[in-house]
Coordinates of C-alpha atoms in Angstrom, one line a residue:
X1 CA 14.7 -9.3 3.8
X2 CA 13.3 -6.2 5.8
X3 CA 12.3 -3.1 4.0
X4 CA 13.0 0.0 6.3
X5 CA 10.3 3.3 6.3
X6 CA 12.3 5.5 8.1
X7 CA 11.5 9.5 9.5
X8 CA 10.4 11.9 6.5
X9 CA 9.2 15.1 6.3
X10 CA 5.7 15.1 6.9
X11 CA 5.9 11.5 8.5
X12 CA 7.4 10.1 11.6
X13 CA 6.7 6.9 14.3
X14 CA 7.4 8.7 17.8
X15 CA 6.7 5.2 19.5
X16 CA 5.1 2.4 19.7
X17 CA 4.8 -0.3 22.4
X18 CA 1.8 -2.4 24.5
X19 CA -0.7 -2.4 21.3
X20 CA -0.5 0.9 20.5
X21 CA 2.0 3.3 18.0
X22 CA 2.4 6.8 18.2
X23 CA 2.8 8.7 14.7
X24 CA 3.3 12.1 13.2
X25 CA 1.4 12.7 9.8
X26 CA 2.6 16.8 9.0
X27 CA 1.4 18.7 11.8
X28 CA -0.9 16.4 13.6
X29 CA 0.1 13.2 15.5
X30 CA -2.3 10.7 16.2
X31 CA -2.5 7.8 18.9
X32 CA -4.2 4.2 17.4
X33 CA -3.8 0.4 18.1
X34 CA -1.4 -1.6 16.5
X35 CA -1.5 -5.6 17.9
X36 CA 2.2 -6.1 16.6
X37 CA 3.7 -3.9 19.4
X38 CA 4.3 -6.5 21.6
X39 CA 6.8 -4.1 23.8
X40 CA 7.0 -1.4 25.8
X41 CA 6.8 2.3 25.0
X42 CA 10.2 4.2 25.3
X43 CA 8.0 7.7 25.1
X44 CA 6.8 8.8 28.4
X45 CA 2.9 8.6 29.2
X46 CA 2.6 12.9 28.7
X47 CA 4.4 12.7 24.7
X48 CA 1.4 9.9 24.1
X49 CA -1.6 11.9 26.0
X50 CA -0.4 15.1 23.7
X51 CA -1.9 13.4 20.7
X52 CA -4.2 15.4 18.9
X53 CA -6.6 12.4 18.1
X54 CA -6.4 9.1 19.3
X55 CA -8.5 5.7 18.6
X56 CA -10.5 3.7 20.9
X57 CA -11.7 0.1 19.8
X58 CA -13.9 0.8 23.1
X59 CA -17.7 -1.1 22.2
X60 CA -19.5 1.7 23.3
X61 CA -17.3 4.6 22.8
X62 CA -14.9 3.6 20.0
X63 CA -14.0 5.6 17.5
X64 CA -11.6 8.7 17.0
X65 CA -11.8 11.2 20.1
X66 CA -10.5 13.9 18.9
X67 CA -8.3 16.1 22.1
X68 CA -7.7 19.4 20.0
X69 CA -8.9 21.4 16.8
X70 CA -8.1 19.0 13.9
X71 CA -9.2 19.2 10.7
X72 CA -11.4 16.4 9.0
X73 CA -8.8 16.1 6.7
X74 CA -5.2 17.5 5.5
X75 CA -2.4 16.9 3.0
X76 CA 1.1 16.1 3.6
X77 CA 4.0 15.3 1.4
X78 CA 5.2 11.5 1.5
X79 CA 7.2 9.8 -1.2
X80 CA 7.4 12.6 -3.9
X81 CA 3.4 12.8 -3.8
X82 CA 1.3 14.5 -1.8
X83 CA -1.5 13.0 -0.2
X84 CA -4.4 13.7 1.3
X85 CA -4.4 12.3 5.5
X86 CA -8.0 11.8 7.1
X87 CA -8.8 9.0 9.8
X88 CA -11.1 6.9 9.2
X89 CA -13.7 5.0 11.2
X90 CA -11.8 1.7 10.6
X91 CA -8.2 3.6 12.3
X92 CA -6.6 3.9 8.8
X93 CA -5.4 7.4 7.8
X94 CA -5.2 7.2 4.4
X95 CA -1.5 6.4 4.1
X96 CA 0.1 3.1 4.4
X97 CA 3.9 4.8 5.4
X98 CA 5.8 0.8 4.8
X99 CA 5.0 0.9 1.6
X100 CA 7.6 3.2 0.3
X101 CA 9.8 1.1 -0.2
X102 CA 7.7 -1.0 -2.6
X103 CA 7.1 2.6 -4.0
X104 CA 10.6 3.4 -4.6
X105 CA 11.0 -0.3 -6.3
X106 CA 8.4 0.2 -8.9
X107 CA 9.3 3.7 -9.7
X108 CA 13.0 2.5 -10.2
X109 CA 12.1 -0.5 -12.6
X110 CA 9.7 1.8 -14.2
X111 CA 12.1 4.6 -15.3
X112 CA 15.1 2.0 -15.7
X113 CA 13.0 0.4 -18.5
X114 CA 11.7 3.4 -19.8
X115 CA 15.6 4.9 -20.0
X116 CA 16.3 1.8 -21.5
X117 CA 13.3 1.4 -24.6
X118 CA 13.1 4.7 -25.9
X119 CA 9.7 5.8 -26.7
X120 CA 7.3 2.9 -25.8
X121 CA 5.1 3.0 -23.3
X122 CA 4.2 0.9 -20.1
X123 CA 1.6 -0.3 -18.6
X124 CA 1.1 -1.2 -14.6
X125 CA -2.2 -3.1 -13.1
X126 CA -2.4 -1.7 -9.6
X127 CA -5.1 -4.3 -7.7
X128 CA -6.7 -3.7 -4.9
X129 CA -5.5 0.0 -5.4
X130 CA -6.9 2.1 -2.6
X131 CA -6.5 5.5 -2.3
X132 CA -3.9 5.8 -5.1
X133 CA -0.3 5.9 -3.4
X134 CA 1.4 2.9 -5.6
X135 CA -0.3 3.9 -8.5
X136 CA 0.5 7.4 -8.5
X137 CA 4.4 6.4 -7.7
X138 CA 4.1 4.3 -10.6
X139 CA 2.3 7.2 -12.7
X140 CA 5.3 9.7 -11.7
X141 CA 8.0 7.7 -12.8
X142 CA 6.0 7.8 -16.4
X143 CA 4.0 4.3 -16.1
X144 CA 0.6 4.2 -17.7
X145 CA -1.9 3.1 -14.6
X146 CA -4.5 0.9 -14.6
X147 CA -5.9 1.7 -10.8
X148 CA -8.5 -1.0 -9.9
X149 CA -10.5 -0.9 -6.2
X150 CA -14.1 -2.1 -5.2
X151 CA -14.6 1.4 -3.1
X152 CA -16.1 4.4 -5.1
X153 CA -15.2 6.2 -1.9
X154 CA -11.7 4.7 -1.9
X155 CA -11.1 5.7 -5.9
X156 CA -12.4 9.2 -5.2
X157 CA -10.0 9.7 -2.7
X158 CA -7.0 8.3 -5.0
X159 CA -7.9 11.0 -7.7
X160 CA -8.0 13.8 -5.3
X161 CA -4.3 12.4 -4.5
X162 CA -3.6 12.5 -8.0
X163 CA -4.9 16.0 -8.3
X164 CA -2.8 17.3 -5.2
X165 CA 0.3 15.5 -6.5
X166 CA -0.3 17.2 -10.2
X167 CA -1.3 14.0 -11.4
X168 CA -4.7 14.3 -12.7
X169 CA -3.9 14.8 -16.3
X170 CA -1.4 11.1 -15.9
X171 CA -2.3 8.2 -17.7
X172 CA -4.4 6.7 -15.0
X173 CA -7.6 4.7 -15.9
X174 CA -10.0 4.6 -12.6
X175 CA -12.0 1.4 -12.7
X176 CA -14.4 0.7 -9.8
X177 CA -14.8 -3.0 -9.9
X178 CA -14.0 -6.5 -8.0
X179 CA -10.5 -7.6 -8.9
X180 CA -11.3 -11.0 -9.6
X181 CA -13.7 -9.9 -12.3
X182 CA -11.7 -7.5 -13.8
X183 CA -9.0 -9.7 -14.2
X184 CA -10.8 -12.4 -16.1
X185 CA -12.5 -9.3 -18.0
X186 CA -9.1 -8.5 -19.3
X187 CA -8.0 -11.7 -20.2
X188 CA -10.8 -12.4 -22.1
X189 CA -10.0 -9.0 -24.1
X190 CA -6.1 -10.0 -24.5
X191 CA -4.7 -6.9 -22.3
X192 CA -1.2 -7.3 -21.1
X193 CA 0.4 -5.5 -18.5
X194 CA 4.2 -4.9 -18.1
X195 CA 3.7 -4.9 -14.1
X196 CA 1.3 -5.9 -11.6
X197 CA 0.7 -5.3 -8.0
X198 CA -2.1 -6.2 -5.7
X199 CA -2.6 -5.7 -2.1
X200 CA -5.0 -8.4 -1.3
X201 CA -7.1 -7.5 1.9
X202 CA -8.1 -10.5 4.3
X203 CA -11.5 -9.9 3.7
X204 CA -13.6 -7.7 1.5
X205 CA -16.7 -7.3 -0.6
X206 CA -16.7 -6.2 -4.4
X207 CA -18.8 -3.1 -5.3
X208 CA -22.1 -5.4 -5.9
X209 CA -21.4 -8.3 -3.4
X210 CA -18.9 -10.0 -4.4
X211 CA -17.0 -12.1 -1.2
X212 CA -13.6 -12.2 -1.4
X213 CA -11.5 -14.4 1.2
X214 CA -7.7 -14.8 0.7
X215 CA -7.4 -18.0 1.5
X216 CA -10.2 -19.4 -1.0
X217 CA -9.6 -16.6 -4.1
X218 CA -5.3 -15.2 -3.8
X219 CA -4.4 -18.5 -5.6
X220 CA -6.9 -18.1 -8.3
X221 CA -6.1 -14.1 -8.4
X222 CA -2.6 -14.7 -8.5
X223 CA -2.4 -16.8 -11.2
X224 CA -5.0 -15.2 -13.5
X225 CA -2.9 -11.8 -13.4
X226 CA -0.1 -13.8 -14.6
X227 CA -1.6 -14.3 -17.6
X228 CA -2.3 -10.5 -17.9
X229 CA 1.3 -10.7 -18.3
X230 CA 3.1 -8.8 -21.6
X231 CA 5.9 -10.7 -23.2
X232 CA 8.6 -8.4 -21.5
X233 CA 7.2 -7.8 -17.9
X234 CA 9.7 -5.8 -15.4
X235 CA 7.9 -7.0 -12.1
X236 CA 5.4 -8.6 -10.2
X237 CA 4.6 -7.3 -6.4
X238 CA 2.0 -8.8 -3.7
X239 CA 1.8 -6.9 -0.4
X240 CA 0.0 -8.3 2.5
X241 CA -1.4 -7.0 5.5
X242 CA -3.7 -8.5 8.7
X243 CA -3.9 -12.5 6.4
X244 CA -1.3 -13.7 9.0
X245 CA 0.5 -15.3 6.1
X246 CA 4.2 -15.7 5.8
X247 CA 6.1 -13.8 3.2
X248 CA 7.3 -17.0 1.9
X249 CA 3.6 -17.8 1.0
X250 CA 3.8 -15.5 -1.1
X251 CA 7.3 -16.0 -2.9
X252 CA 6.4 -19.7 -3.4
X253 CA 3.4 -18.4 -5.4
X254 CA 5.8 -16.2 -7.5
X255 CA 9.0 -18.3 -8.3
X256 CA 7.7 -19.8 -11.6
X257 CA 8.4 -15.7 -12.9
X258 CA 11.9 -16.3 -12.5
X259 CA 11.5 -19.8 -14.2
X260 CA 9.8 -18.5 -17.0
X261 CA 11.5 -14.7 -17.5
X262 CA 14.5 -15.1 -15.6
X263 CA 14.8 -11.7 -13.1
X264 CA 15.0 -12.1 -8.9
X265 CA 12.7 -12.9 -6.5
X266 CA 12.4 -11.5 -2.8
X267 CA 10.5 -11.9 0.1
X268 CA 10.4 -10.4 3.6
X269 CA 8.8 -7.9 6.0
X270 CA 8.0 -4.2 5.6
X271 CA 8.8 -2.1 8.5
X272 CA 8.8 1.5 9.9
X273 CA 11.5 2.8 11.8
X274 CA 10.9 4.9 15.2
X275 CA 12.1 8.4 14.9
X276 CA 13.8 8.7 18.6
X277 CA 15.1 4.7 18.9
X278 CA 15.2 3.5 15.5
X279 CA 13.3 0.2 16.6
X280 CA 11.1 -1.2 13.9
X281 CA 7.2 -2.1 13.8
X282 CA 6.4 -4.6 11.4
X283 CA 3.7 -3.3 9.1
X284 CA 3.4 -5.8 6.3
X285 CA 5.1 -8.6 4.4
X286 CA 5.3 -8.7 0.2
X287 CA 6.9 -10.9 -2.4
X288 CA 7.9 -9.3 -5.7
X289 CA 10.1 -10.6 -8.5
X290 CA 11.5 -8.3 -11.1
X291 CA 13.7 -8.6 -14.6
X292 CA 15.6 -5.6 -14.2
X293 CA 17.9 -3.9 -12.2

């Protein structure tokens, strides 16, 4: 399965090709690697050279070199949120455009269950949350939001997104701890959650040292938040980045869901569409089972 990002209002990928992609975030486009374009660029070299910023993973000069006046930071509108844009020393902006799809799932399953069980709530454990963008989808379509990251920076920039997105007063508990710990915290305290999604990096750190390495603790994550599990659960998601995993790595580790609550399971690859030749760059993969519709 391939999820498509395709051209939005404040969003676009000119181009991409020979380790490199070319992207419009509002006003400002910005030049940075990308080892999955394996291709050549369609965009003459003058459209890439007009970037505003661009990044270098140069040893001695790396780093965003910035060509014109650009702002540290600026909001754009992306999903139905808007969301503050600011590259960062690691190449990231901010926003993770392939994930909207994922977006538009959980909001759908969200208000579908919500339309369907008149006035009770539910309750979403966003892992590895970042700076806010599945969480707040999931807040929007009326979820209550359980937003967990190791960053303070990271969690500070997910509730300024939640405050430019009108947000701030939503249901959203911000909770600055390792997701490992966490997890087994809430087990231990008999919390259920009606959906769960985690975005498992590579490689990280916890917010007092804690290692985390996917391929010695996603197993052991994965099947503590399935206890975390409420009796009635609407979906499941796991998005991965840079672990070099296949997506069916990640279905295998999900198909006892549909054993147990019946529902679909789907794998596959998360992609964003160029603007000007509608080729794709593969961004991610996820697996995600859900009961409903």
């Amino acid at each position: 399965m391939i999820e498509i990002t395709k051209k939005q209002k404040d969003y676009e990928l000119l181009d991409s090709g020979e380790g490199e992609k070319l992207e419009r975030f509002g006003a400002y486009v910005l030049r940075r690697p990308d080892p999955q374009a394996l291709w050549e660029k369609k965009l003459p070299k003058e459209k890439w050279d007009e970037a505003e910023a661009e990044f270098s993973r140069d040893s001695e000069k790396g780093g965003w070199k910035k060509k014109n006046k650009i702002p540290l930071s600026w909001n754009t509108e992306f999903g139905g949120l808007k969301l503050k844009i600011s590259p960062t020393p690691f190449k990231h902006t901010g926003l993770f455009p392939e994930q909207l799809p994922n977006w538009e799932f959980t909001e759908r399953l969200i208000k579908s269950y919500l339309s369907h069980v008149k006035g009770q709530e539910i309750n979403i454990l966003n892992l590895f949350g970042y700076t806010g963008g599945a969480t707040l989808a999931c807040a929007k379509a009326g979820a209550k939001v359980t937003h967990v990251d190791a960053s303070k920076a990271a969690i500070t920039w997910a509730r300024e997104n939640a405050k430019f997105s009108e947000l701030e007063d939503a249901p959203i508990r911000w909770i600055l701890d390792d997701a490992m710990d966490f997890v087994k915290k809430e087990i231990k305290r008999g919390k259920k959650y009606d959906g769960i999604i985690m975005d498992p990096p590579a490689f990280g750190r916890g917010p007092n040292g804690e290692l985390w390495k996917i391929e010695n603790n996603f197993l052991e994550l994965v099947n503590c938040s399935k206890k975390l599990l409420s009796d009635t659960p609407i979906f499941f998601l796991i998005n991965g980045y840079a672990s070099g995993y296949s997506p069916i790595a990640y279905l295998n580790n999900i198909k006892d869901l549909k054993e147990k609550y019946g529902g679909e399971i789907e794998a596959g690859e998360l992609t964003i569409e160029e603007s000007s030749s509608k080729r794709l760059l593969p961004a991610g993969i996820f697996a995600r089972w859900r009961f409903l519709a």
